[in-house]
Amino acid sequence: MLIGLCGGICAGKHAIAEYLIQHQGFQLLELDSKYHQRITDEPEDDLRLQASRIRKNRDASDLVFDTPDALLDFALKRWQEKWVTTDIADGSTLDRFLLRPFFLLVSVDAPVSLRWKRFSDRCWRRQLDPPDLEKFVLWNDRHLYEKDIGRVYLTDRAQVRLFNSSSSLEELHQSLQVLDLADEQRLRPNWDQYFMQLASLAAQRSNCMKRRVGCVLVRERRVISTGYNGTPRHLANCNEGGCPRCNRGDGGGVGLSTCLCLHAEENALLEAGRERIREGAILYCDTCPCLTCTVKIAQVGISEVVYSQGYNMDTESAAILEAAGVRLRQFSPPSNGLIYLQGSD
């Protein structure tokens, strides 16, 4: 596993790398300082502070590389070990790293006022004069947003985005321990994650004005059919006025008999047909099925229903599925996306 950390000035990426090294058995992979001098255009004072970066491996020449490709080739040959780097500085490098299934990009951010305070504290410790807030903001904007060298291109593509508002290293370490960045499910989704992501993707095709729902039918880890909610074929889409009930904005449970929209589960079941479903089929849906869909699921012989979000009749649906011998479970994937690192107090 190779974790790449990127982010703004004093967001905390080096502190997180230090935690991974000290507490989770990672080793630091670095690029030679000469490479950084060729590709970066940082504020002069910030460059002077770079001497305070993690240098525990500086004497281990086999862990310091002349180019990103050399670093990546090394990690490829030893991908089952735990590595971390903070030396991804440009988009072309990132593109090559993201091709590898053992690589995880993690961005780190924090409020600009907090990052300025951290930067100032670091300056004082190094007996340097810190910049005022206005100058730091200008540095930050250049660091993140300047064309061709801005880091925002990297942070926007991160699989995990950390917001580090921690007030101390102890608080940061507690948050990281709970988060467990080394969880390998972040690298390659397990089957539940994979099929639930397909269901969420199907939901993006929904045209129903009430809510987007997607569904995937699976047997023996192979997709049988997919479905999303909306009006039947040859009718105007719901979002084009095809279903008067949905377009009136009626509340939940009101006027259901007049709704023209097929549910995602119904569409998937109709697409597959009972002969293709058979025993052992699993239905993945990003929302727990309603009663109408639940009885159809039981009728066609689905063995298991996996969902991510609750609905307003989960208890009733669960009772029907249990009576029909259909397993129902809710799936919760490991936290990705934007994650706040801060104390619970």
Short mmCIF file of C-alpha atoms in Angstrom, two decimals:
data_model
loop_
_atom_site.label_atom_id
_atom_site.label_comp_id
_atom_site.label_asym_id
_atom_site.label_seq_id
_atom_site.Cartn_x
_atom_site.Cartn_y
_atom_site.Cartn_z
CA MET A 1 0.00 0.00 0.00
CA LEU A 2 1.24 3.48 -0.89
CA ILE A 3 -0.53 6.49 0.60
CA GLY A 4 0.09 9.84 -1.05
CA LEU A 5 -0.63 12.92 1.07
CA CYS A 6 -1.26 16.32 -0.48
CA GLY A 7 -2.74 19.58 0.72
CA GLY A 8 -2.30 23.22 1.57
CA ILE A 9 0.50 24.86 3.54
CA CYS A 10 0.44 23.62 7.17
CA ALA A 11 -2.73 21.59 6.62
CA GLY A 12 -1.14 18.69 8.49
CA LYS A 13 -0.01 16.25 5.81
CA HIS A 14 3.43 15.81 7.34
CA ALA A 15 1.93 15.28 10.80
CA ILE A 16 -0.30 12.56 9.35
CA ALA A 17 2.66 10.95 7.60
CA GLU A 18 4.52 10.99 10.91
CA TYR A 19 1.58 9.28 12.61
CA LEU A 20 1.46 6.55 9.95
CA ILE A 21 5.19 5.97 10.37
CA GLN A 22 5.18 5.88 14.16
CA HIS A 23 1.91 4.05 14.83
CA GLN A 24 0.95 2.00 11.77
CA GLY A 25 4.24 0.68 10.44
CA PHE A 26 4.57 2.85 7.33
CA GLN A 27 7.87 3.97 5.84
CA LEU A 28 8.48 7.31 4.17
CA LEU A 29 9.39 7.50 0.48
CA GLU A 30 10.84 10.84 -0.61
CA LEU A 31 12.04 12.64 -3.70
CA ASP A 32 15.46 14.24 -3.64
CA SER A 33 15.44 17.94 -2.76
CA LYS A 34 16.96 18.75 -6.16
CA TYR A 35 13.79 17.44 -7.83
CA HIS A 36 11.64 19.77 -5.71
CA GLN A 37 13.80 22.74 -6.64
CA ARG A 38 13.19 22.00 -10.31
CA ILE A 39 9.41 21.78 -10.17
CA THR A 40 8.24 23.99 -7.31
CA ASP A 41 7.87 27.71 -6.99
CA GLU A 42 7.05 28.10 -3.30
CA PRO A 43 7.35 31.25 -1.18
CA GLU A 44 10.98 31.72 -0.10
CA ASP A 45 10.15 31.52 3.62
CA ASP A 46 8.15 28.36 3.07
CA LEU A 47 11.11 26.76 1.29
CA ARG A 48 13.32 27.60 4.24
CA LEU A 49 10.83 25.84 6.48
CA GLN A 50 10.88 22.72 4.37
CA ALA A 51 13.96 21.68 6.33
CA SER A 52 11.53 20.85 9.14
CA ARG A 53 9.79 18.18 7.04
CA ILE A 54 10.08 14.53 8.02
CA ARG A 55 13.64 13.45 7.27
CA LYS A 56 13.92 10.24 9.22
CA ASN A 57 14.79 8.37 6.04
CA ARG A 58 17.23 10.90 4.60
CA ASP A 59 20.21 8.73 5.44
CA ALA A 60 18.56 5.68 3.89
CA SER A 61 19.46 6.40 0.28
CA ASP A 62 17.31 3.55 -1.03
CA LEU A 63 14.20 5.44 0.16
CA VAL A 64 15.09 8.75 -1.53
CA PHE A 65 14.55 8.93 -5.29
CA ASP A 66 15.58 11.21 -8.12
CA THR A 67 12.22 11.06 -9.92
CA PRO A 68 8.59 10.14 -9.18
CA ASP A 69 8.84 7.20 -11.62
CA ALA A 70 11.76 5.76 -9.65
CA LEU A 71 9.77 6.10 -6.43
CA LEU A 72 6.73 4.44 -7.99
CA ASP A 73 8.77 1.59 -9.47
CA PHE A 74 10.24 0.90 -6.03
CA ALA A 75 6.78 0.82 -4.40
CA LEU A 76 5.48 -1.45 -7.18
CA LYS A 77 8.07 -4.10 -6.41
CA ARG A 78 7.21 -3.96 -2.69
CA TRP A 79 3.54 -3.02 -2.86
CA GLN A 80 2.51 -5.36 -0.03
CA GLU A 81 4.49 -3.25 2.42
CA LYS A 82 3.25 0.06 3.85
CA TRP A 83 4.61 3.23 2.28
CA VAL A 84 3.70 6.91 2.53
CA THR A 85 4.87 9.95 0.57
CA THR A 86 4.14 13.67 0.66
CA ASP A 87 6.05 14.28 -2.57
CA ILE A 88 3.33 14.34 -5.22
CA ALA A 89 3.50 17.84 -6.64
CA ASP A 90 2.03 17.83 -10.15
CA GLY A 91 -0.81 16.37 -12.17
CA SER A 92 1.21 14.23 -14.55
CA THR A 93 2.86 12.48 -11.60
CA LEU A 94 -0.51 11.92 -9.97
CA ASP A 95 -1.93 10.42 -13.17
CA ARG A 96 0.76 7.75 -13.15
CA PHE A 97 0.30 6.97 -9.47
CA LEU A 98 -3.49 6.64 -9.73
CA LEU A 99 -3.08 3.86 -12.30
CA ARG A 100 -1.74 1.59 -9.56
CA PRO A 101 -4.28 -0.37 -7.50
CA PHE A 102 -2.12 -0.14 -4.37
CA PHE A 103 -2.13 3.69 -4.32
CA LEU A 104 -4.44 5.86 -2.21
CA LEU A 105 -4.47 9.65 -2.57
CA VAL A 106 -5.40 11.52 0.62
CA SER A 107 -5.78 15.29 0.71
CA VAL A 108 -5.53 17.33 3.90
CA ASP A 109 -7.05 20.75 4.49
CA ALA A 110 -7.74 23.06 7.42
CA PRO A 111 -9.16 26.56 7.94
CA VAL A 112 -6.78 29.16 6.53
CA SER A 113 -6.64 31.03 9.86
CA LEU A 114 -5.61 27.84 11.64
CA ARG A 115 -3.00 27.04 9.01
CA TRP A 116 -1.59 30.56 9.34
CA LYS A 117 -1.30 30.07 13.11
CA ARG A 118 0.49 26.75 12.61
CA PHE A 119 2.81 28.35 10.06
CA SER A 120 3.55 31.27 12.39
CA ASP A 121 4.27 28.93 15.30
CA ARG A 122 6.65 26.98 13.10
CA CYS A 123 8.40 30.20 12.09
CA TRP A 124 8.90 31.22 15.69
CA ARG A 125 10.33 27.82 16.53
CA ARG A 126 12.82 28.25 13.66
CA GLN A 127 13.58 31.81 14.75
CA LEU A 128 12.07 33.23 11.59
CA ASP A 129 9.69 36.16 11.26
CA PRO A 130 6.21 34.88 10.34
CA PRO A 131 4.20 36.57 7.60
CA ASP A 132 1.04 38.47 8.40
CA LEU A 133 -2.27 36.81 7.59
CA GLU A 134 -2.76 38.73 4.35
CA LYS A 135 0.61 37.65 2.98
CA PHE A 136 -0.03 34.06 4.03
CA VAL A 137 -3.39 34.08 2.23
CA LEU A 138 -1.67 35.24 -0.95
CA TRP A 139 0.89 32.45 -0.59
CA ASN A 140 -1.90 29.97 0.01
CA ASP A 141 -3.86 31.09 -3.05
CA ARG A 142 -0.78 30.77 -5.21
CA HIS A 143 0.10 27.39 -3.72
CA LEU A 144 -3.37 25.99 -4.40
CA TYR A 145 -4.74 27.79 -7.44
CA GLU A 146 -1.98 29.15 -9.67
CA LYS A 147 -2.16 27.63 -13.14
CA ASP A 148 0.13 24.66 -13.78
CA ILE A 149 1.62 24.61 -10.26
CA GLY A 150 -1.49 24.85 -8.05
CA ARG A 151 -2.14 21.89 -5.73
CA VAL A 152 -5.93 22.06 -6.06
CA TYR A 153 -5.69 19.76 -9.09
CA LEU A 154 -4.32 17.11 -6.74
CA THR A 155 -6.68 17.67 -3.82
CA ASP A 156 -9.77 17.57 -6.03
CA ARG A 157 -8.89 14.03 -7.13
CA ALA A 158 -8.26 12.58 -3.69
CA GLN A 159 -10.18 9.42 -2.76
CA VAL A 160 -10.14 10.52 0.89
CA ARG A 161 -10.31 14.19 1.88
CA LEU A 162 -9.41 15.05 5.47
CA PHE A 163 -10.36 18.32 7.14
CA ASN A 164 -7.81 18.71 9.91
CA SER A 165 -9.18 21.14 12.46
CA SER A 166 -7.48 19.25 15.30
CA SER A 167 -6.18 21.48 18.07
CA SER A 168 -3.32 19.18 19.07
CA LEU A 169 -1.31 16.22 17.82
CA GLU A 170 -2.97 14.03 20.44
CA GLU A 171 -6.40 14.90 19.09
CA LEU A 172 -5.23 14.32 15.53
CA HIS A 173 -3.78 10.91 16.43
CA GLN A 174 -7.02 9.85 18.14
CA SER A 175 -9.01 10.76 15.03
CA LEU A 176 -6.59 8.93 12.73
CA GLN A 177 -6.72 5.82 14.90
CA VAL A 178 -10.50 5.67 14.53
CA LEU A 179 -10.34 6.44 10.80
CA ASP A 180 -7.73 3.75 9.99
CA LEU A 181 -6.38 5.05 6.68
CA ALA A 182 -4.59 1.72 6.19
CA ASP A 183 -7.90 -0.13 5.67
CA GLU A 184 -7.29 -1.88 2.36
CA GLN A 185 -10.98 -1.69 1.45
CA ARG A 186 -10.22 1.91 0.49
CA LEU A 187 -7.95 0.64 -2.27
CA ARG A 188 -10.22 -1.90 -3.90
CA PRO A 189 -13.93 -2.08 -3.09
CA ASN A 190 -15.23 -5.39 -1.82
CA TRP A 191 -18.21 -6.93 -3.61
CA ASP A 192 -20.78 -5.11 -1.49
CA GLN A 193 -19.09 -1.77 -2.13
CA TYR A 194 -18.74 -2.52 -5.83
CA PHE A 195 -22.38 -3.40 -6.41
CA MET A 196 -23.67 -0.63 -4.17
CA GLN A 197 -21.61 1.88 -6.15
CA LEU A 198 -23.17 0.51 -9.33
CA ALA A 199 -26.60 1.01 -7.76
CA SER A 200 -25.70 4.60 -6.89
CA LEU A 201 -24.47 5.13 -10.44
CA ALA A 202 -27.75 3.77 -11.81
CA ALA A 203 -29.60 6.23 -9.57
CA GLN A 204 -27.96 9.11 -11.46
CA ARG A 205 -30.11 8.14 -14.47
CA SER A 206 -33.32 8.54 -12.48
CA ASN A 207 -35.84 11.08 -13.76
CA CYS A 208 -38.24 10.85 -10.79
CA MET A 209 -38.96 14.23 -9.20
CA LYS A 210 -39.35 12.73 -5.71
CA ARG A 211 -36.01 11.01 -5.19
CA ARG A 212 -33.26 9.24 -7.09
CA VAL A 213 -33.02 5.50 -6.48
CA GLY A 214 -30.84 2.91 -8.18
CA CYS A 215 -30.84 -0.89 -8.05
CA VAL A 216 -28.61 -3.75 -9.22
CA LEU A 217 -29.56 -7.44 -9.39
CA VAL A 218 -26.66 -9.84 -8.95
CA ARG A 219 -26.17 -13.61 -9.04
CA GLU A 220 -22.84 -15.31 -8.43
CA ARG A 221 -21.15 -11.91 -8.42
CA ARG A 222 -22.37 -11.12 -11.92
CA VAL A 223 -24.78 -8.31 -12.75
CA ILE A 224 -28.10 -9.60 -14.10
CA SER A 225 -29.80 -6.25 -14.52
CA THR A 226 -29.91 -2.68 -13.30
CA GLY A 227 -32.76 -0.27 -12.72
CA TYR A 228 -33.61 3.26 -11.70
CA ASN A 229 -36.92 4.93 -10.93
CA GLY A 230 -38.91 6.93 -13.44
CA THR A 231 -41.86 6.74 -15.80
CA PRO A 232 -42.32 3.75 -18.18
CA ARG A 233 -40.90 3.79 -21.67
CA HIS A 234 -42.68 5.90 -24.31
CA LEU A 235 -44.13 8.15 -21.58
CA ALA A 236 -42.74 11.59 -20.86
CA ASN A 237 -40.09 11.46 -18.17
CA CYS A 238 -41.18 12.37 -14.68
CA ASN A 239 -38.92 15.43 -14.70
CA GLU A 240 -40.66 16.51 -17.93
CA GLY A 241 -44.12 16.35 -16.36
CA GLY A 242 -44.79 12.67 -17.11
CA CYS A 243 -46.02 11.86 -13.58
CA PRO A 244 -48.55 14.40 -12.26
CA ARG A 245 -48.34 13.01 -8.73
CA CYS A 246 -44.59 13.50 -8.40
CA ASN A 247 -44.75 16.91 -10.03
CA ARG A 248 -47.43 18.08 -7.61
CA GLY A 249 -44.96 17.49 -4.78
CA ASP A 250 -47.38 15.33 -2.78
CA GLY A 251 -46.02 14.20 0.58
CA GLY A 252 -44.87 10.68 1.35
CA GLY A 253 -47.68 8.15 1.18
CA VAL A 254 -50.09 10.59 -0.49
CA GLY A 255 -51.69 9.67 -3.82
CA LEU A 256 -49.50 6.62 -4.39
CA SER A 257 -52.15 4.94 -6.54
CA THR A 258 -51.87 7.79 -9.06
CA CYS A 259 -48.07 7.66 -9.34
CA LEU A 260 -46.89 6.61 -12.80
CA CYS A 261 -43.26 6.08 -11.85
CA LEU A 262 -41.79 2.59 -11.71
CA HIS A 263 -39.42 2.04 -8.82
CA ALA A 264 -35.78 1.11 -9.38
CA GLU A 265 -36.37 -2.38 -7.96
CA GLU A 266 -39.36 -2.92 -10.25
CA ASN A 267 -37.37 -1.91 -13.31
CA ALA A 268 -34.52 -4.24 -12.39
CA LEU A 269 -36.89 -7.16 -11.74
CA LEU A 270 -38.76 -6.58 -15.00
CA GLU A 271 -35.52 -6.37 -16.93
CA ALA A 272 -34.18 -9.62 -15.48
CA GLY A 273 -37.30 -11.77 -15.40
CA ARG A 274 -37.82 -14.64 -12.97
CA GLU A 275 -35.95 -17.19 -15.10
CA ARG A 276 -32.75 -15.18 -14.94
CA ILE A 277 -33.05 -14.35 -11.25
CA ARG A 278 -33.37 -17.80 -9.68
CA GLU A 279 -32.18 -18.87 -6.22
CA GLY A 280 -29.20 -17.05 -4.75
CA ALA A 281 -29.77 -13.70 -6.45
CA ILE A 282 -28.96 -10.58 -4.42
CA LEU A 283 -30.66 -7.22 -4.86
CA TYR A 284 -28.57 -4.12 -4.12
CA CYS A 285 -30.47 -0.87 -3.72
CA ASP A 286 -29.30 2.46 -2.38
CA THR A 287 -32.65 2.83 -0.53
CA CYS A 288 -34.52 0.20 1.46
CA PRO A 289 -37.39 -1.16 -0.70
CA CYS A 290 -40.96 0.03 -0.13
CA LEU A 291 -43.77 -2.42 0.59
CA THR A 292 -44.86 -2.65 -3.04
CA CYS A 293 -41.38 -3.61 -4.18
CA THR A 294 -40.83 -5.86 -1.18
CA VAL A 295 -43.67 -8.22 -2.06
CA LYS A 296 -42.39 -8.46 -5.64
CA ILE A 297 -38.88 -9.21 -4.38
CA ALA A 298 -40.25 -12.01 -2.24
CA GLN A 299 -42.30 -13.38 -5.12
CA VAL A 300 -39.45 -13.75 -7.64
CA GLY A 301 -37.16 -15.60 -5.25
CA ILE A 302 -34.51 -13.05 -4.34
CA SER A 303 -32.34 -14.49 -1.56
CA GLU A 304 -30.93 -11.29 -0.09
CA VAL A 305 -31.52 -7.53 -0.15
CA VAL A 306 -28.69 -5.12 0.63
CA TYR A 307 -29.41 -1.39 1.01
CA SER A 308 -27.55 1.70 2.18
CA GLN A 309 -30.21 4.29 3.14
CA GLY A 310 -33.32 3.82 5.20
CA TYR A 311 -36.87 4.64 4.07
CA ASN A 312 -40.05 5.46 5.96
CA MET A 313 -41.34 1.88 6.02
CA ASP A 314 -38.21 -0.13 6.74
CA THR A 315 -39.81 -2.02 9.64
CA GLU A 316 -42.77 -3.20 7.56
CA SER A 317 -40.54 -4.18 4.63
CA ALA A 318 -38.19 -6.05 6.97
CA ALA A 319 -41.10 -8.03 8.44
CA ILE A 320 -42.31 -9.14 5.00
CA LEU A 321 -38.85 -10.15 3.85
CA GLU A 322 -38.21 -12.08 7.06
CA ALA A 323 -41.50 -13.97 6.66
CA ALA A 324 -40.53 -14.76 3.07
CA GLY A 325 -37.10 -16.03 4.08
CA VAL A 326 -35.25 -13.17 2.38
CA ARG A 327 -32.23 -11.80 4.24
CA LEU A 328 -32.15 -8.00 4.66
CA ARG A 329 -29.09 -6.05 5.74
CA GLN A 330 -27.85 -2.49 5.65
CA PHE A 331 -24.40 -1.83 4.22
CA SER A 332 -22.07 0.84 5.59
CA PRO A 333 -18.80 1.29 3.65
CA PRO A 334 -15.61 2.69 5.22
CA SER A 335 -15.58 6.46 5.38
CA ASN A 336 -14.25 8.17 2.27
CA GLY A 337 -15.04 11.56 0.81
CA LEU A 338 -14.77 14.51 3.21
CA ILE A 339 -13.89 13.50 6.78
CA TYR A 340 -13.51 15.90 9.71
CA LEU A 341 -10.59 15.19 12.01
CA GLN A 342 -11.43 16.72 15.35
CA GLY A 343 -12.29 15.77 18.90
CA SER A 344 -15.74 14.57 19.91
CA ASP A 345 -16.05 17.12 22.77
#
